[in-house]
Short mmCIF file of C-alpha atoms and ligand atoms in Angstrom, two decimals:
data_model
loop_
_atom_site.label_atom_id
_atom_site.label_comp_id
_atom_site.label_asym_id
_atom_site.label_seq_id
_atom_site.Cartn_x
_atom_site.Cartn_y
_atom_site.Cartn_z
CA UNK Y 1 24.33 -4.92 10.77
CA UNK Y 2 26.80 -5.24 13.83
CA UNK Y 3 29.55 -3.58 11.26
CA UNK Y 4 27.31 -0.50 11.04
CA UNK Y 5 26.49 -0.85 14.90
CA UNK Y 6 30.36 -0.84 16.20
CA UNK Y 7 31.33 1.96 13.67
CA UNK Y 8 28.23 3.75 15.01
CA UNK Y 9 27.27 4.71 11.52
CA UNK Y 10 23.38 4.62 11.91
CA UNK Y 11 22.74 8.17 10.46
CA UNK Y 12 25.27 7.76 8.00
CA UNK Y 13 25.10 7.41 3.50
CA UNK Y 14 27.88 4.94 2.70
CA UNK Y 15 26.21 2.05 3.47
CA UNK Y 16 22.55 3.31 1.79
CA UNK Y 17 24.67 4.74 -1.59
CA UNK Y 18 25.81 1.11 -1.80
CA UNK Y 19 22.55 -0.41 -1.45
CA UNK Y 20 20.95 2.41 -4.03
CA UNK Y 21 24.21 1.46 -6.39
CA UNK Y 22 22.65 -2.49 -6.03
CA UNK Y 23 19.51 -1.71 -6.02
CA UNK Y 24 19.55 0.24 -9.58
CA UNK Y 25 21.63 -2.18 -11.10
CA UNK Y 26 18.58 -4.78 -10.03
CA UNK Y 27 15.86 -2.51 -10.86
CA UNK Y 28 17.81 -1.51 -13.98
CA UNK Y 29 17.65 2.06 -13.77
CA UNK Y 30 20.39 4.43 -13.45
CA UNK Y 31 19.02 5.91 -10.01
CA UNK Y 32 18.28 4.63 -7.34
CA UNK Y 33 17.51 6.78 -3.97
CA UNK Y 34 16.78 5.46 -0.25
CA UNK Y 35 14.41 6.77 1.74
CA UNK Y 36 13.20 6.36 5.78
CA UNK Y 37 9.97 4.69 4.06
CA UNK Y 38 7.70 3.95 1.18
CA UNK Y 39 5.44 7.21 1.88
CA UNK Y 40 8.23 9.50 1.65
CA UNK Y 41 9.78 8.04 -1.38
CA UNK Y 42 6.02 8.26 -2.92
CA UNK Y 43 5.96 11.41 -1.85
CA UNK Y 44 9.11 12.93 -3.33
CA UNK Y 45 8.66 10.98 -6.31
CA UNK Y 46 5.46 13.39 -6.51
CA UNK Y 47 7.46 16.24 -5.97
CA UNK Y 48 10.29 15.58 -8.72
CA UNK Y 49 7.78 15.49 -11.16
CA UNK Y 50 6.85 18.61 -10.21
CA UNK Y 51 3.36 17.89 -8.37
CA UNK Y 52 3.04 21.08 -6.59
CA UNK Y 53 -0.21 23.52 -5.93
CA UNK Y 54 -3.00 23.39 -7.51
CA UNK Y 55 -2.09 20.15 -9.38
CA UNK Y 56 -3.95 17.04 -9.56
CA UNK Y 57 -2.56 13.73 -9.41
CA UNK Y 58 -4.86 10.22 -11.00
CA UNK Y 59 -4.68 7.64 -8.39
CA UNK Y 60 -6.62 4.32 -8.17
CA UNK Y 61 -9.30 4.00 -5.43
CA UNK Y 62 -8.16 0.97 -4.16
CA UNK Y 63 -5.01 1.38 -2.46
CA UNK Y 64 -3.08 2.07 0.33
CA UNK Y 65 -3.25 5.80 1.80
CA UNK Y 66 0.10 6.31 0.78
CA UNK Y 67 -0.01 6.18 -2.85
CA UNK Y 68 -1.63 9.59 -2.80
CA UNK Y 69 -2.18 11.04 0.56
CA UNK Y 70 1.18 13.08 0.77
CA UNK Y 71 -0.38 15.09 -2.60
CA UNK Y 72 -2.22 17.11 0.22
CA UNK Y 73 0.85 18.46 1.75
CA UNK Y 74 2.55 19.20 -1.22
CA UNK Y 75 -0.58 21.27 -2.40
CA UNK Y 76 -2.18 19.50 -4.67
CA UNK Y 77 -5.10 16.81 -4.97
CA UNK Y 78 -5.87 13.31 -5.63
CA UNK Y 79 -8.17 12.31 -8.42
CA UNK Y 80 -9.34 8.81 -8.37
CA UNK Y 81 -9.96 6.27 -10.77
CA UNK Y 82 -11.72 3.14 -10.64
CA UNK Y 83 -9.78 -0.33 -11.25
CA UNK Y 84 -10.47 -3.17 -13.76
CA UNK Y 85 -11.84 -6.10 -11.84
CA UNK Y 86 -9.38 -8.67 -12.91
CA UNK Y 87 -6.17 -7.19 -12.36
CA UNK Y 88 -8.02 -5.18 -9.39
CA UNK Y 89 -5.29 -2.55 -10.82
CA UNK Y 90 -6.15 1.09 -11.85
CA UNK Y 91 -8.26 0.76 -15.52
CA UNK Y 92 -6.58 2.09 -18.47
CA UNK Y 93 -9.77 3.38 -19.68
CA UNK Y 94 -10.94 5.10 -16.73
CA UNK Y 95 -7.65 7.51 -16.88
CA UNK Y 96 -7.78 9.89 -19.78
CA UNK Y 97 -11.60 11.44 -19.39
CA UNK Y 98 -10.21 12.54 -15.53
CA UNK Y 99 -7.23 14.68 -16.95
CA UNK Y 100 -7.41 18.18 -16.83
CA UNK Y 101 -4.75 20.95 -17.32
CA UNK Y 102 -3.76 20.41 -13.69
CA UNK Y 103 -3.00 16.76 -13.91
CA UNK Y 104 1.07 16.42 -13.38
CA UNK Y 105 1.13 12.87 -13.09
CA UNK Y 106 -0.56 9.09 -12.78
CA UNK Y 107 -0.12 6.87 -10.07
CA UNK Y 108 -0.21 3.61 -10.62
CA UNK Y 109 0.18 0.20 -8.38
CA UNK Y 110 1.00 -2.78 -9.26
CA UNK Y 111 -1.88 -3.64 -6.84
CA UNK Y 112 -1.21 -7.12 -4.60
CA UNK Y 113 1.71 -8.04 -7.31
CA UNK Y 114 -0.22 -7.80 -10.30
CA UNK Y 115 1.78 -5.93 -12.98
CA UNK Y 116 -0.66 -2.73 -14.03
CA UNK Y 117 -1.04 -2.77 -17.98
CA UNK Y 118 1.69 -0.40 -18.16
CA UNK Y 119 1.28 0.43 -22.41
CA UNK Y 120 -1.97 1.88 -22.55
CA UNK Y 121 -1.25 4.39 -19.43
CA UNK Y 122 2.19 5.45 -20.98
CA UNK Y 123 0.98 5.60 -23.98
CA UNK Y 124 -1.89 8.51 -22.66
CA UNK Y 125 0.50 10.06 -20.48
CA UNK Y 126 3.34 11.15 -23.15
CA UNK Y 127 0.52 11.94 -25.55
CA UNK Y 128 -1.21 14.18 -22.66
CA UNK Y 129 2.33 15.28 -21.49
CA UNK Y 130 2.16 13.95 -17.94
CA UNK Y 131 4.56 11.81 -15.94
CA UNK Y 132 3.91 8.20 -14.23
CA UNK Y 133 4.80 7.37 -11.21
CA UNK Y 134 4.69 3.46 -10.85
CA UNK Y 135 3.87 2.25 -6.85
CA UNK Y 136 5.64 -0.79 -6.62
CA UNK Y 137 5.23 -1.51 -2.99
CA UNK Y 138 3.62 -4.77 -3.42
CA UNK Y 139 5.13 -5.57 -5.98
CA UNK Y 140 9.16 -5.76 -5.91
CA UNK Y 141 11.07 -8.06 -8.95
CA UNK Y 142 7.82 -8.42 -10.93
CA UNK Y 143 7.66 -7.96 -14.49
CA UNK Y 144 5.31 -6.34 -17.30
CA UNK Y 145 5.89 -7.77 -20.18
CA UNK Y 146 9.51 -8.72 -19.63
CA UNK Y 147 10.65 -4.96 -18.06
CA UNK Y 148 10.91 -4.51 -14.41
CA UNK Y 149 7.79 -3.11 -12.88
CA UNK Y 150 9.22 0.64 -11.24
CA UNK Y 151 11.59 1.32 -14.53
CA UNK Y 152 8.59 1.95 -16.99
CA UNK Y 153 7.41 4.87 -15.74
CA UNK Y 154 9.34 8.40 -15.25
CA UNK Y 155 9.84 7.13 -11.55
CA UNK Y 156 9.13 4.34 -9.60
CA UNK Y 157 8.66 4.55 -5.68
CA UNK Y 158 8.19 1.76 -3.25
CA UNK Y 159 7.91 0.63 0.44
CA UNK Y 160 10.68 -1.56 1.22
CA UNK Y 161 8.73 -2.16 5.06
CA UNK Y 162 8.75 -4.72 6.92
CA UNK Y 163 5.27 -6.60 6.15
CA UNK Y 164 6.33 -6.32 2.27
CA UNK Y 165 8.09 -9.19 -0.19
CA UNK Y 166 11.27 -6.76 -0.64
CA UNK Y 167 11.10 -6.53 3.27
CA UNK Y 168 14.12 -4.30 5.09
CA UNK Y 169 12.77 -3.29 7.98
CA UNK Y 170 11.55 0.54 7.74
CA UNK Y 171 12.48 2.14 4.31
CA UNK Y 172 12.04 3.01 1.25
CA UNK Y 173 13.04 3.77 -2.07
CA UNK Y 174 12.95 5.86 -5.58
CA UNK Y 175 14.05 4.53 -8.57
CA UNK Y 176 14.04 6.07 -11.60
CA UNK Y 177 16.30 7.04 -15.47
CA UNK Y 178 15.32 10.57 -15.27
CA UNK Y 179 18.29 13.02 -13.52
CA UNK Y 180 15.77 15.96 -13.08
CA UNK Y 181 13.49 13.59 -11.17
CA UNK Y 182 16.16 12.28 -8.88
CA UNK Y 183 18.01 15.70 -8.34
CA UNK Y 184 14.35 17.21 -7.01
CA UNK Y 185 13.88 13.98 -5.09
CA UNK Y 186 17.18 14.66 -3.30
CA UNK Y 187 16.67 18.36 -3.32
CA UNK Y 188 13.33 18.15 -1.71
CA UNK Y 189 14.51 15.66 1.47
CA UNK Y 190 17.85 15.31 1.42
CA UNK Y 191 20.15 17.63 2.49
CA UNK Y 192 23.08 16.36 2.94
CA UNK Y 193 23.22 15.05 -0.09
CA UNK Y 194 22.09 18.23 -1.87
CA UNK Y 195 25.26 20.22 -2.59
CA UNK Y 196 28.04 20.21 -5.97
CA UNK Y 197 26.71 17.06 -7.28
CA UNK Y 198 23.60 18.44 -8.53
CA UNK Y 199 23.53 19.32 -12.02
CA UNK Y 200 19.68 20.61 -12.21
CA UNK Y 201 20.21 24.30 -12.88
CA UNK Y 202 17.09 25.21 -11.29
CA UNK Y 203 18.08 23.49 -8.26
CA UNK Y 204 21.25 25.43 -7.78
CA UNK Y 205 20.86 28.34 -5.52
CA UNK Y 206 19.13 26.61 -3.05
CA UNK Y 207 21.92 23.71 -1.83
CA UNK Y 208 22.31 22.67 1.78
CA UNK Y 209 18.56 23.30 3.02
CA UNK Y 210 15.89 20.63 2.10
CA UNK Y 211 13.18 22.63 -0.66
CA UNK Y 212 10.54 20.46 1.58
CA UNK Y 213 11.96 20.80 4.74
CA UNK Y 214 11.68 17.29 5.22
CA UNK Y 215 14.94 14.75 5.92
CA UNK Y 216 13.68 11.03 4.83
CA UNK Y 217 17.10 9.85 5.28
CA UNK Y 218 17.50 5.91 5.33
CA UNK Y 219 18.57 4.08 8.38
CA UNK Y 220 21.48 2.45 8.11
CA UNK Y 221 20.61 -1.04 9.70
CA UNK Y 222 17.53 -1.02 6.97
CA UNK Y 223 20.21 -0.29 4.22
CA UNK Y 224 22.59 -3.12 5.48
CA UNK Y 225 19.48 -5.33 5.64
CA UNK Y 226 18.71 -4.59 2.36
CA UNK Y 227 22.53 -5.21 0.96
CA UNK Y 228 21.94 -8.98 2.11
CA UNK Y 229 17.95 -9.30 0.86
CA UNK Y 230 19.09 -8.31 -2.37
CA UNK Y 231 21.53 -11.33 -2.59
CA UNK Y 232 18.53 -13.38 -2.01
CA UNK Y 233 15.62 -11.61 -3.33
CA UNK Y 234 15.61 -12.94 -6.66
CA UNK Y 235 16.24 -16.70 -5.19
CA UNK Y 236 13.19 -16.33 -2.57
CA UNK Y 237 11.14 -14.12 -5.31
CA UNK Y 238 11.32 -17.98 -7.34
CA UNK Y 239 10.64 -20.24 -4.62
CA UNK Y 240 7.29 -17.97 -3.91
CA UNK Y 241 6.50 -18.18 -7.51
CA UNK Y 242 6.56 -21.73 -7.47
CA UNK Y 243 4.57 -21.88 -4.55
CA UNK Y 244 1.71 -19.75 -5.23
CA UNK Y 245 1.35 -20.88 -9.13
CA UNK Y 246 1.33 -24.86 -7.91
CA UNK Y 247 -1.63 -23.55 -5.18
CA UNK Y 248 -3.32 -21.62 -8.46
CA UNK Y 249 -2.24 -24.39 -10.96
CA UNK Y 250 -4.08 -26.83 -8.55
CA UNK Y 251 -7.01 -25.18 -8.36
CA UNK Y 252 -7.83 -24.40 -12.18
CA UNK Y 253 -11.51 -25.02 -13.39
CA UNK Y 254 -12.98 -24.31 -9.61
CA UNK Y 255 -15.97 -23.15 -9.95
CA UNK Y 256 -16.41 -19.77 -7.68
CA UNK Y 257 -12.65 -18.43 -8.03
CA UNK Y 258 -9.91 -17.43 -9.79
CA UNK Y 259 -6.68 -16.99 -9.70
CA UNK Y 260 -5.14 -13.68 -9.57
CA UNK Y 261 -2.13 -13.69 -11.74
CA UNK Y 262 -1.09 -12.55 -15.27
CA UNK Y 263 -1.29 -15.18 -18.47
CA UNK Y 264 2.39 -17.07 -18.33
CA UNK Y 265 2.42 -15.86 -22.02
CA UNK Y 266 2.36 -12.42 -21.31
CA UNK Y 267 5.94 -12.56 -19.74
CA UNK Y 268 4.64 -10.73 -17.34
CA UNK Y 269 5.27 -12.22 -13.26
CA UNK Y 270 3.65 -11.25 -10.06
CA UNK Y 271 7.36 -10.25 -8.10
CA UNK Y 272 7.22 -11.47 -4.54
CA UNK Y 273 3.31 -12.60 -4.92
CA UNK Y 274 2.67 -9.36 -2.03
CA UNK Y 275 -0.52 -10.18 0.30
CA UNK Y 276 -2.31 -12.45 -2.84
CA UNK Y 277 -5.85 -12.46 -3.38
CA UNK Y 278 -8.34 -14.56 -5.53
CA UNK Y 279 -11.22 -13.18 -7.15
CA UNK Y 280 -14.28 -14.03 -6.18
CA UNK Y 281 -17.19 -14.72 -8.64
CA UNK Y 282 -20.67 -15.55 -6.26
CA UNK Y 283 -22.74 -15.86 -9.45
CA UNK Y 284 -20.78 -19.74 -10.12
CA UNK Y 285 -21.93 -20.24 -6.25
CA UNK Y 286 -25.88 -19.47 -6.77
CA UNK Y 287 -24.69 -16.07 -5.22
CA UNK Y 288 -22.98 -17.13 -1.93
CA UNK Y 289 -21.50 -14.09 -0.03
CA UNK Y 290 -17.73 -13.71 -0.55
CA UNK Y 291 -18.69 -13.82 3.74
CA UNK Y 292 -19.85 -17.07 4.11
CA UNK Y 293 -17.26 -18.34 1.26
CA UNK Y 294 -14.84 -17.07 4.15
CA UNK Y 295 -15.81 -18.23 7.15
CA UNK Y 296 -16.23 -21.58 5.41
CA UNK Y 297 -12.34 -21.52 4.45
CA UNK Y 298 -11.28 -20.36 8.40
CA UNK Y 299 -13.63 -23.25 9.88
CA UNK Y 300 -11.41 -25.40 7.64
CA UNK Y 301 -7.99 -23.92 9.24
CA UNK Y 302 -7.38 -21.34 6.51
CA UNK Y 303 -7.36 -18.66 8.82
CA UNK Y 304 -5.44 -15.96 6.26
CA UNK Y 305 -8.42 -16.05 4.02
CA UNK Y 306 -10.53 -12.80 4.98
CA UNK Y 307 -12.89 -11.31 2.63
CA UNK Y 308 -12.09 -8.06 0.71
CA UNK Y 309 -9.70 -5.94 0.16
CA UNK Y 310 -8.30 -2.10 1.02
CA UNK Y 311 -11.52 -0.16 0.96
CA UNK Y 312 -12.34 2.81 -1.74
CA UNK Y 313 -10.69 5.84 -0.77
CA UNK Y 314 -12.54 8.28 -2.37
CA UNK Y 315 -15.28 7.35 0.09
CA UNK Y 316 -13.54 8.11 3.43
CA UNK Y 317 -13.90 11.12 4.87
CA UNK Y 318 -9.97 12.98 4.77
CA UNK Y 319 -10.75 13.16 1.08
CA UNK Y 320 -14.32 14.71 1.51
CA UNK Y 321 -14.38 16.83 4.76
CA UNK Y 322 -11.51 17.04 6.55
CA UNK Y 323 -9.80 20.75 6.97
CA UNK Y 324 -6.57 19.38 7.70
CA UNK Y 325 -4.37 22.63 7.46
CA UNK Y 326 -7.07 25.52 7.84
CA UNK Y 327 -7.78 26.81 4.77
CA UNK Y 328 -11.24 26.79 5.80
CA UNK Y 329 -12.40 24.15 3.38
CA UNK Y 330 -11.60 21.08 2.93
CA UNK Y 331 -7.84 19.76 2.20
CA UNK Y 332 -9.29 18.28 -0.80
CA UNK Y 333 -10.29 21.08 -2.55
CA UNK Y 334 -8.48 23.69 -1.05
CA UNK Y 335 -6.28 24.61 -4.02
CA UNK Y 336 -8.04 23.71 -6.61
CA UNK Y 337 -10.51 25.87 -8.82
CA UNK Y 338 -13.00 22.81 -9.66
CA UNK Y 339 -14.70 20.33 -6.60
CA UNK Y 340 -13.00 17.03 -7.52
CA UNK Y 341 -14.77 14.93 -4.91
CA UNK Y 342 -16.46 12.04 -5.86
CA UNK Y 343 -19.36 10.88 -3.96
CA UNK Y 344 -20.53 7.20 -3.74
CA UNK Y 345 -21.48 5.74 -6.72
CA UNK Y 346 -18.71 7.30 -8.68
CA UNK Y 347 -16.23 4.53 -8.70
CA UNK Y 348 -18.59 1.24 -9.06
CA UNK Y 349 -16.09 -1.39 -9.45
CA UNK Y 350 -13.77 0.07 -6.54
CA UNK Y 351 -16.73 0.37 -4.44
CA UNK Y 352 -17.89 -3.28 -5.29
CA UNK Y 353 -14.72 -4.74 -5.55
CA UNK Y 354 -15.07 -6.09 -1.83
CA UNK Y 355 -17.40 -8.41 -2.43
CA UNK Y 356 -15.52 -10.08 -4.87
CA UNK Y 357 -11.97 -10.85 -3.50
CA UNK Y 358 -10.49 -12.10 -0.72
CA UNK Y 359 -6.89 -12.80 0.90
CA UNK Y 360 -5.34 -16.25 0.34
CA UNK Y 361 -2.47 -17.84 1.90
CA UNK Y 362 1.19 -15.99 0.87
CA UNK Y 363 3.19 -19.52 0.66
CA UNK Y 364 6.90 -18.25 1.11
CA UNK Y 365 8.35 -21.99 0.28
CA UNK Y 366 7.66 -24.59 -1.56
CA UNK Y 367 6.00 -27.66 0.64
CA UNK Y 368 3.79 -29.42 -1.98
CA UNK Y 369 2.51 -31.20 1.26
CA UNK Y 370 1.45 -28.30 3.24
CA UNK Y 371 0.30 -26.46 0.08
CA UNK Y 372 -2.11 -29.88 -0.84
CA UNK Y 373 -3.64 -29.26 2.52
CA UNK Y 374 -4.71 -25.62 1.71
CA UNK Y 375 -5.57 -26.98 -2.12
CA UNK Y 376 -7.99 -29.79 -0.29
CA UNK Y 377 -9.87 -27.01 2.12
CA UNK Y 378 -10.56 -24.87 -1.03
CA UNK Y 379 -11.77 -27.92 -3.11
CA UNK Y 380 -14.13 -29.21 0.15
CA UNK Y 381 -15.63 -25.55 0.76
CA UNK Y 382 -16.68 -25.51 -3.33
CA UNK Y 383 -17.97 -28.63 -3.15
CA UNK Y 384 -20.15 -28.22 -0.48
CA UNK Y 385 -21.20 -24.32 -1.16
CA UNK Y 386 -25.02 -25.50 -1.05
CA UNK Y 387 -24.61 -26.22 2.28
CA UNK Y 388 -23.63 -23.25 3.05
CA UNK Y 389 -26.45 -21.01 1.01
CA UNK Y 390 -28.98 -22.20 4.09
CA UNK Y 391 -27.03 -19.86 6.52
CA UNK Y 392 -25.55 -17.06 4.69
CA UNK Y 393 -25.26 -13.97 6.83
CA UNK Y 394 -24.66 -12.01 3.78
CA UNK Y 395 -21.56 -9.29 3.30
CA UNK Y 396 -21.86 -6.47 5.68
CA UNK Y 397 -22.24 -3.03 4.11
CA UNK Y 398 -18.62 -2.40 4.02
CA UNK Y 399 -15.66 -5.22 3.76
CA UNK Y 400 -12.38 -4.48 3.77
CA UNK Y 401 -10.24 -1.27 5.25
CA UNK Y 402 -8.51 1.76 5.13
CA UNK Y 403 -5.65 1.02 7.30
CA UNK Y 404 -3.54 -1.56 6.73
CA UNK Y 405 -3.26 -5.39 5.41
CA UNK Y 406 -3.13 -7.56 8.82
CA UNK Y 407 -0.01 -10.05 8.72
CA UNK Y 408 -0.55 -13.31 10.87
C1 LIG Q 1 3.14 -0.11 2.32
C2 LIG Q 1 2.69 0.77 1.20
C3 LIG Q 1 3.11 2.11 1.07
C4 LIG Q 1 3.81 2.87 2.18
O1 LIG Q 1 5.01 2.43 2.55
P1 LIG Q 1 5.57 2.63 4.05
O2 LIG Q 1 6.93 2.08 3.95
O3 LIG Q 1 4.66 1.89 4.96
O4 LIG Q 1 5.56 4.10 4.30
C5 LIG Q 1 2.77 2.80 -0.06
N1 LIG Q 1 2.01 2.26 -1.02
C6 LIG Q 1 1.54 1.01 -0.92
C7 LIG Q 1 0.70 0.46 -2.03
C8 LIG Q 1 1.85 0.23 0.21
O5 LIG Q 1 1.34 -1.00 0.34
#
């Protein structure tokens, strides 16, 4: 950091091409590509797989904004799908029926550190002819199967910010095996980096301007951050794992929740355990709200554990009304010849999925005896649940949000 400071190098690449050469060799892919944040990197890993107008990209409901937002300003649309309510990830089953011959590409996210089931969806996509773009801002170092989450699909995009488990400050990055994908991801935002290097014929004529007129250039204090978290990720990535599987391990055979986490045996791991959740199951509690469970847990000091999760977005208004550039109808269907809004009721699961999950504590080091204390509010709160019944206020009509995960 002060080394980039005295040689006043903020807005300069050396430092970030070293951190992208790390990074790949971590991620194992052959490219790696920084970017100013996650939502840019998202977004130009839209646009090197050619997401343009008129095009339609499958997105789960249950997200954060930026998985799928910056489709609008490229042209094209989000088309939600609904998530399975274990893995609270998008649903393998709920993908193929929703593509169309404007679908470029599937978004997935490894939603809260839980690796998506990564087989099925690549399996529809190279059989419908579409790319994947994995989101693996919650989910940095995990694993599906063995393979690094963000190197299965054609391109892998991420928030490296600094409320995240890869955390850097403000940035962001692509990742990803495919040269076209990288050379339009440069192309598109880069433009100082767009010049002889590129091979991409089609991407030839056009060096030295940005094709998106965007520059999502990557601080350098972010990129010398990230040099030194990725000497350490994989070290801290263990300690949390250890953590948050002795809090789950400890807890086994509750009645009322679950752990959030993939089998051991499926060799798949849950990275840097991002913003963890349990799932909630009301019908082992004679139907006590996921509310009450809640308040219950705070009263006993666990003050992280808040009731839902990010809220549906295919209920909020930007994707329904909102004219955001003037085409005199909304953004959402501006470009495209069908109305691929989908009104409540559409997405069950996503829309439900509040009322079963909530936030637990993210235990960053292992202290058995601070952990034990957490483990004993849990177990006191179950135990007592019919208490509780008597003065139930019940969920209100909508938990959860579309902002942001709060961080105390
Ligand atoms: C944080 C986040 C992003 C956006 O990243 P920024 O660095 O905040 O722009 C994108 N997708 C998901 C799932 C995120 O949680």
């Amino acid at each position: 950091m002060l080394e980039v400071l005295r040689s006043g190098a903020m807005s300069g690449t050396d430092i970030t091409a070293k951190f992208e050469l790390e990074f790949a060799q971590w991620q194992k892919t052959e490219f790696a590509l920084g970017f100013n944040n996650g939502t840019s990197a998202i977004q130009a890993a839209m646009f090197g797989c050619g997401v343009g107008v008129g095009d339609e990209v499958i997105c789960p409901s249950i997200t954060y904004w930026a998985s799928c937002l910056s489709s609008y300003s490229l042209g094209a649309t989000p088309v939600f799908a609904d998530i399975d309510p274990n893995t609270l990830c998008i649903d393998p089953n709920d993908i193929e029926h929703r593509i169309t011959d404007h679908t470029k590409a599937i978004i997935v996210v490894h939603y809260v550190g839980y690796p998506c089931d990564m087989d099925p969806i690549m399996q529809i996509a190279h059989k419908r002819g579409i790319k994947v773009i994995e989101d693996v801002s919650h989910a940095q170092g995990g694993l599906y199967k063995g393979k690094n989450v963000g190197s299965i699909g054609d391109v892998g995009a991420m928030s490296l910010m600094s409320a995240k488990a890869f955390a850097v400050g403000e940035a962001g990055m692509l990742v990803t095996n495919n040269r076209e994908i990288y050379e339009r991801a440069i192309a598109f935002s880069h433009y100082e980096r767009y010049g002889d290097r590129i091979q991409t014929e089609s991407l030839k004529p056009y060096q030295g301007l940005p094709l998106g007129g965007y520059k999502y250039r990557m601080h350098q204090m972010s990129s010398a951050v990230g040099r030194v978290q990725l000497r350490h990720y994989d070290e801290r990535m263990a300690e949390i794992q250890k953590a948050m599987n002795y809090f789950w391990d400890n807890l086994e055979g509750q009645p009322g929740i679950r752990a959030h986490r993939p089998d051991i045996v499926s060799g798949s791991t849950m990275g840097g355990w991002y913003f963890p959740h349990a799932l909630y199951v009301p019908e082992e509690l004679d139907g006590l709200s996921v509310t009450a469970f809640c308040n219950a847990l705070r009263d006993q000091g666990c003050k992280i554990c808040t009731p839902g999760c990010n809220s549906a977005l295919h209920l909020h208004p930007l994707f329904n009304t909102c004219d955001v550039y003037g085409h005199g109808k909304p953004t959402r269907i501006a470009n495209t010849e069908r109305d691929v809004r989908q009104p409540e009721g559409s997405l069950p699961i996503s829309e439900g999925i509040g009322a079963r999950t909530f936030a637990v504590p993210w235990f960053k080091h292992y202290r058995p005896e601070i952990i034990d204390e957490y483990i004993a509010a849990f177990k006191a709160v179950i135990a007592n649940y019919k208490r509780l019944l008597a003065t139930d206020p019940g969920n209100p009509p909508m938990l959860g949000n579309w902002h942001f995960f709060k961080h105390s």
